[in-house]
Amino acid sequence: MTEKKYLSGEFYLREDLITISKDLLGKYLFTEFNGELTGGMIIETEAYRGPEDQASHAFGNRRTKRNESMYHEGGICYIYLCYGLHALFNVVTNHKDIPHAALIRALKPTEGIDYMLKRRKRDSLKELTSGPGTLTQALGIHLTDNGTSLKSPQIWLEDRGIRVTEDDIIASPRVGVDYAGEHAKLPWRFRLTKAKITELNLIK
DNA sequence: TATAAGATTTACT
DNA sequence: GTAAATCTTATAT
């Protein structure tokens, strides 16, 4: 087994969730269950700032058994079930009792593609990890992995030296926010530009 | 205690 | 394009 280049603990403890969400782009998410290494590069994230973000489960510091993970110190994952069907994977950030999290919305598959296709029962790369619910399925992430450290042997994040600048990032705030003011519902969504993804594809 | 709505995906018409 | 699958939390009786 080779050395894993874990993201440092400090990465998750910074206070600016937006910066962290952007920094997550170009990083790698891997899982290894049953000796099968699967994962890919993060190409889309969405920031959920607990208390301020009405779309967050932790809006107004709501605290339930389910979202307890988000109040944990940064560096673990928050996995919850959406619509009773899909496990969505979030990176928990900031300090204890501050419910900030970044949802991983899409990956570019790089490792264990064959195995991921098998898990998804698909044969097209396009739909393999195209959404927040599908990427967890492809990586074999289960609800019971909620709260797992991101430096664990099964689930972890890596920095492979991909350089992402502001120009490579598209930020798309929720529509209709223009007049709603600063405290409106603002799920900050970030993704890599098509050009950047193509560029990285070429490098491989 | 019961009902409604939700950070989605897939299959069928 | 529309609808179904299916579980947790919030709001109300």
CSV table of C-alpha atoms (C1' of nucleotides) in Angstrom, one decimal:
chain,number,residue,atom,x,y,z
A,1,MET,CA,0.0,0.0,0.0
A,2,THR,CA,1.3,3.4,-1.0
A,3,GLU,CA,1.5,6.5,1.2
A,4,LYS,CA,-1.6,8.6,1.2
A,5,LYS,CA,-1.3,12.3,0.8
A,6,TYR,CA,-4.0,13.3,3.2
A,7,LEU,CA,-5.2,16.9,3.2
A,8,SER,CA,-3.9,18.5,6.4
A,9,GLY,CA,-6.2,18.9,9.4
A,10,GLU,CA,-5.7,22.6,9.2
A,11,PHE,CA,-7.4,22.6,5.8
A,12,TYR,CA,-10.7,21.9,7.4
A,13,LEU,CA,-10.3,24.1,10.4
A,14,ARG,CA,-10.2,27.4,8.5
A,15,GLU,CA,-13.1,29.6,9.2
A,16,ASP,CA,-14.0,30.7,5.6
A,17,LEU,CA,-16.2,28.0,4.3
A,18,ILE,CA,-16.4,29.6,0.9
A,19,THR,CA,-12.6,29.4,0.5
A,20,ILE,CA,-12.6,25.8,1.6
A,21,SER,CA,-15.3,24.9,-0.9
A,22,LYS,CA,-13.3,26.5,-3.7
A,23,ASP,CA,-10.1,24.8,-2.5
A,24,LEU,CA,-11.8,21.4,-2.6
A,25,LEU,CA,-12.1,21.7,-6.3
A,26,GLY,CA,-9.2,19.8,-7.9
A,27,LYS,CA,-8.6,17.7,-4.8
A,28,TYR,CA,-9.2,14.0,-4.8
A,29,LEU,CA,-11.7,11.9,-2.9
A,30,PHE,CA,-11.0,8.2,-2.6
A,31,THR,CA,-12.6,5.2,-0.9
A,32,GLU,CA,-11.2,1.8,-0.4
A,33,PHE,CA,-13.6,-0.9,0.6
A,34,ASN,CA,-12.8,-4.6,0.3
A,35,GLY,CA,-9.5,-3.7,-1.1
A,36,GLU,CA,-11.0,-1.9,-4.1
A,37,LEU,CA,-9.6,1.6,-4.6
A,38,THR,CA,-12.1,4.0,-6.2
A,39,GLY,CA,-12.4,7.7,-6.5
A,40,GLY,CA,-11.7,10.8,-8.5
A,41,MET,CA,-11.2,14.5,-8.7
A,42,ILE,CA,-13.7,16.9,-7.2
A,43,ILE,CA,-15.2,19.1,-9.8
A,44,GLU,CA,-18.2,20.6,-8.1
A,45,THR,CA,-19.0,21.6,-4.5
A,46,GLU,CA,-21.7,23.5,-2.7
A,47,ALA,CA,-21.3,25.4,0.5
A,48,TYR,CA,-23.8,25.0,3.4
A,49,ARG,CA,-23.3,27.5,6.1
A,50,GLY,CA,-25.4,26.1,8.9
A,51,PRO,CA,-26.9,28.9,10.9
A,52,GLU,CA,-27.3,31.4,8.1
A,53,ASP,CA,-28.3,29.1,5.2
A,54,GLN,CA,-31.9,28.3,5.2
A,55,ALA,CA,-31.2,25.4,2.8
A,56,SER,CA,-29.0,23.8,5.4
A,57,HIS,CA,-30.1,21.1,7.8
A,58,ALA,CA,-28.5,23.2,10.5
A,59,PHE,CA,-30.2,26.5,9.7
A,60,GLY,CA,-30.7,28.5,12.9
A,61,ASN,CA,-28.4,26.1,14.7
A,62,ARG,CA,-31.0,23.4,14.5
A,63,ARG,CA,-29.4,20.3,16.0
A,64,THR,CA,-30.7,16.8,15.5
A,65,LYS,CA,-29.4,13.4,15.9
A,66,ARG,CA,-29.0,13.3,12.2
A,67,ASN,CA,-27.0,16.4,11.5
A,68,GLU,CA,-24.9,16.0,14.7
A,69,SER,CA,-21.8,15.4,12.5
A,70,MET,CA,-21.9,18.9,11.2
A,71,TYR,CA,-21.3,20.3,14.7
A,72,HIS,CA,-18.2,18.2,15.0
A,73,GLU,CA,-14.7,19.7,14.5
A,74,GLY,CA,-13.8,19.9,10.8
A,75,GLY,CA,-12.1,17.0,9.1
A,76,ILE,CA,-14.9,14.4,9.2
A,77,CYS,CA,-17.7,13.6,6.8
A,78,TYR,CA,-21.4,14.2,7.2
A,79,ILE,CA,-23.5,11.7,5.3
A,80,TYR,CA,-27.2,11.9,5.2
A,81,LEU,CA,-30.0,10.3,3.4
A,82,CYS,CA,-31.9,12.4,0.9
A,83,TYR,CA,-35.4,11.6,-0.2
A,84,GLY,CA,-35.0,8.3,1.5
A,85,LEU,CA,-32.9,7.0,-1.3
A,86,HIS,CA,-29.6,8.8,-1.7
A,87,ALA,CA,-26.6,9.2,0.6
A,88,LEU,CA,-25.1,12.6,0.1
A,89,PHE,CA,-21.5,13.2,1.1
A,90,ASN,CA,-20.4,16.4,2.9
A,91,VAL,CA,-17.1,17.6,4.1
A,92,VAL,CA,-17.4,19.0,7.6
A,93,THR,CA,-15.4,22.2,8.2
A,94,ASN,CA,-14.6,24.8,10.9
A,95,HIS,CA,-14.5,24.3,14.7
A,96,LYS,CA,-16.6,22.3,17.0
A,97,ASP,CA,-20.2,23.5,17.3
A,98,ILE,CA,-20.1,25.5,14.1
A,99,PRO,CA,-22.2,23.5,11.6
A,100,HIS,CA,-20.4,24.3,8.3
A,101,ALA,CA,-20.2,21.7,5.5
A,102,ALA,CA,-19.3,21.5,1.9
A,103,LEU,CA,-21.4,19.1,-0.2
A,104,ILE,CA,-19.5,17.2,-2.9
A,105,ARG,CA,-21.7,17.3,-5.9
A,106,ALA,CA,-19.6,15.8,-8.7
A,107,LEU,CA,-16.4,14.0,-9.3
A,108,LYS,CA,-14.3,13.2,-12.3
A,109,PRO,CA,-13.6,9.4,-12.1
A,110,THR,CA,-9.9,8.5,-12.0
A,111,GLU,CA,-9.4,5.4,-10.0
A,112,GLY,CA,-11.2,2.1,-10.0
A,113,ILE,CA,-13.5,3.1,-12.9
A,114,ASP,CA,-14.4,-0.5,-13.8
A,115,TYR,CA,-15.4,-1.2,-10.2
A,116,MET,CA,-17.4,2.0,-10.0
A,117,LEU,CA,-19.2,1.1,-13.2
A,118,LYS,CA,-20.0,-2.3,-11.7
A,119,ARG,CA,-21.4,-0.7,-8.5
A,120,ARG,CA,-23.6,1.7,-10.6
A,121,LYS,CA,-24.5,-1.0,-13.1
A,122,ARG,CA,-23.8,1.4,-15.9
A,123,ASP,CA,-21.4,1.4,-18.8
A,124,SER,CA,-21.2,5.1,-19.5
A,125,LEU,CA,-18.6,7.3,-17.8
A,126,LYS,CA,-20.9,10.3,-18.2
A,127,GLU,CA,-23.4,9.3,-15.6
A,128,LEU,CA,-20.9,7.6,-13.3
A,129,THR,CA,-20.4,10.4,-10.8
A,130,SER,CA,-22.5,13.2,-12.2
A,131,GLY,CA,-24.6,14.0,-9.1
A,132,PRO,CA,-24.3,14.0,-5.4
A,133,GLY,CA,-26.3,10.9,-5.0
A,134,THR,CA,-24.6,8.9,-7.7
A,135,LEU,CA,-21.0,9.6,-6.7
A,136,THR,CA,-21.6,8.1,-3.3
A,137,GLN,CA,-23.0,5.0,-4.9
A,138,ALA,CA,-20.1,4.8,-7.3
A,139,LEU,CA,-17.6,5.1,-4.4
A,140,GLY,CA,-19.6,2.6,-2.2
A,141,ILE,CA,-20.2,5.2,0.5
A,142,HIS,CA,-22.8,4.1,2.9
A,143,LEU,CA,-24.9,5.9,5.5
A,144,THR,CA,-23.1,4.1,8.2
A,145,ASP,CA,-19.9,5.9,7.2
A,146,ASN,CA,-21.4,9.1,8.6
A,147,GLY,CA,-18.9,10.8,10.9
A,148,THR,CA,-15.9,9.0,9.5
A,149,SER,CA,-12.6,10.9,9.6
A,150,LEU,CA,-11.3,12.1,6.3
A,151,LYS,CA,-7.9,10.6,7.2
A,152,SER,CA,-9.4,7.1,7.6
A,153,PRO,CA,-8.2,4.1,5.6
A,154,GLN,CA,-11.6,3.7,4.0
A,155,ILE,CA,-12.5,7.3,3.0
A,156,TRP,CA,-10.0,10.1,2.6
A,157,LEU,CA,-9.2,13.3,0.6
A,158,GLU,CA,-5.9,13.9,-1.1
A,159,ASP,CA,-4.0,16.8,-2.6
A,160,ARG,CA,-2.3,15.7,-5.8
A,161,GLY,CA,-0.9,19.1,-6.6
A,162,ILE,CA,-3.5,20.3,-9.0
A,163,ARG,CA,-3.4,24.0,-9.2
A,164,VAL,CA,-6.8,25.8,-9.4
A,165,THR,CA,-7.1,29.5,-9.7
A,166,GLU,CA,-10.0,31.9,-9.4
A,167,ASP,CA,-10.3,31.8,-13.2
A,168,ASP,CA,-10.9,28.1,-13.2
A,169,ILE,CA,-13.9,28.4,-10.9
A,170,ILE,CA,-17.4,29.2,-11.8
A,171,ALA,CA,-19.5,30.4,-8.8
A,172,SER,CA,-23.2,30.1,-9.3
A,173,PRO,CA,-25.4,31.5,-6.6
A,174,ARG,CA,-29.0,30.4,-6.6
A,175,VAL,CA,-31.1,32.4,-9.0
A,176,GLY,CA,-33.4,35.1,-8.0
A,177,VAL,CA,-31.0,36.3,-5.3
A,178,ASP,CA,-30.4,39.7,-6.8
A,179,TYR,CA,-32.8,41.7,-4.8
A,180,ALA,CA,-33.1,39.4,-1.9
A,181,GLY,CA,-30.2,40.9,0.1
A,182,GLU,CA,-27.2,39.3,1.7
A,183,HIS,CA,-29.1,37.0,4.0
A,184,ALA,CA,-31.1,35.4,1.3
A,185,LYS,CA,-30.9,31.8,0.6
A,186,LEU,CA,-27.4,31.5,-0.9
A,187,PRO,CA,-26.3,28.0,-1.6
A,188,TRP,CA,-22.9,28.8,-2.9
A,189,ARG,CA,-22.1,26.4,-5.8
A,190,PHE,CA,-18.7,26.1,-7.3
A,191,ARG,CA,-17.5,24.1,-10.2
A,192,LEU,CA,-14.4,23.9,-12.4
A,193,THR,CA,-14.7,25.4,-15.8
A,194,LYS,CA,-15.2,23.1,-18.7
A,195,ALA,CA,-11.9,24.3,-20.1
A,196,LYS,CA,-10.0,23.3,-16.9
A,197,ILE,CA,-11.6,19.9,-16.8
A,198,THR,CA,-10.6,19.3,-20.4
A,199,GLU,CA,-7.1,20.5,-19.7
A,200,LEU,CA,-6.8,18.1,-16.8
A,201,ASN,CA,-8.3,15.3,-18.9
A,202,LEU,CA,-5.4,15.8,-21.4
A,203,ILE,CA,-2.8,15.6,-18.6
A,204,LYS,CA,-4.6,12.7,-17.0
B,1,DT,C1',-49.5,10.9,16.7
B,2,DA,C1',-50.2,12.3,12.0
B,3,DT,C1',-49.0,14.7,7.8
B,4,DA,C1',-46.2,17.4,4.6
B,5,DA,C1',-41.9,18.6,2.4
B,6,DG,C1',-37.0,17.8,1.2
B,7,DA,C1',-29.4,19.5,-0.6
B,8,DT,C1',-32.3,13.5,-5.9
B,9,DT,C1',-32.2,9.9,-9.4
B,10,DT,C1',-34.4,6.8,-12.5
B,11,DA,C1',-37.8,4.8,-15.4
B,12,DC,C1',-41.6,5.2,-18.1
B,13,DT,C1',-45.1,7.6,-21.2
C,1,DG,C1',-41.7,15.7,-19.6
C,2,DT,C1',-43.8,13.5,-15.6
C,3,DA,C1',-44.0,10.4,-11.8
C,4,DA,C1',-42.4,7.2,-8.5
C,5,DA,C1',-39.3,5.4,-5.0
C,6,DT,C1',-38.8,6.1,0.2
C,7,DC,C1',-36.9,8.0,5.1
C,8,DT,C1',-36.1,11.9,8.3
C,9,DT,C1',-37.4,16.2,10.4
C,10,DA,C1',-40.6,19.9,11.2
C,11,DT,C1',-45.1,21.6,12.1
C,12,DA,C1',-49.7,20.9,13.5
C,13,DT,C1',-53.5,18.6,16.1
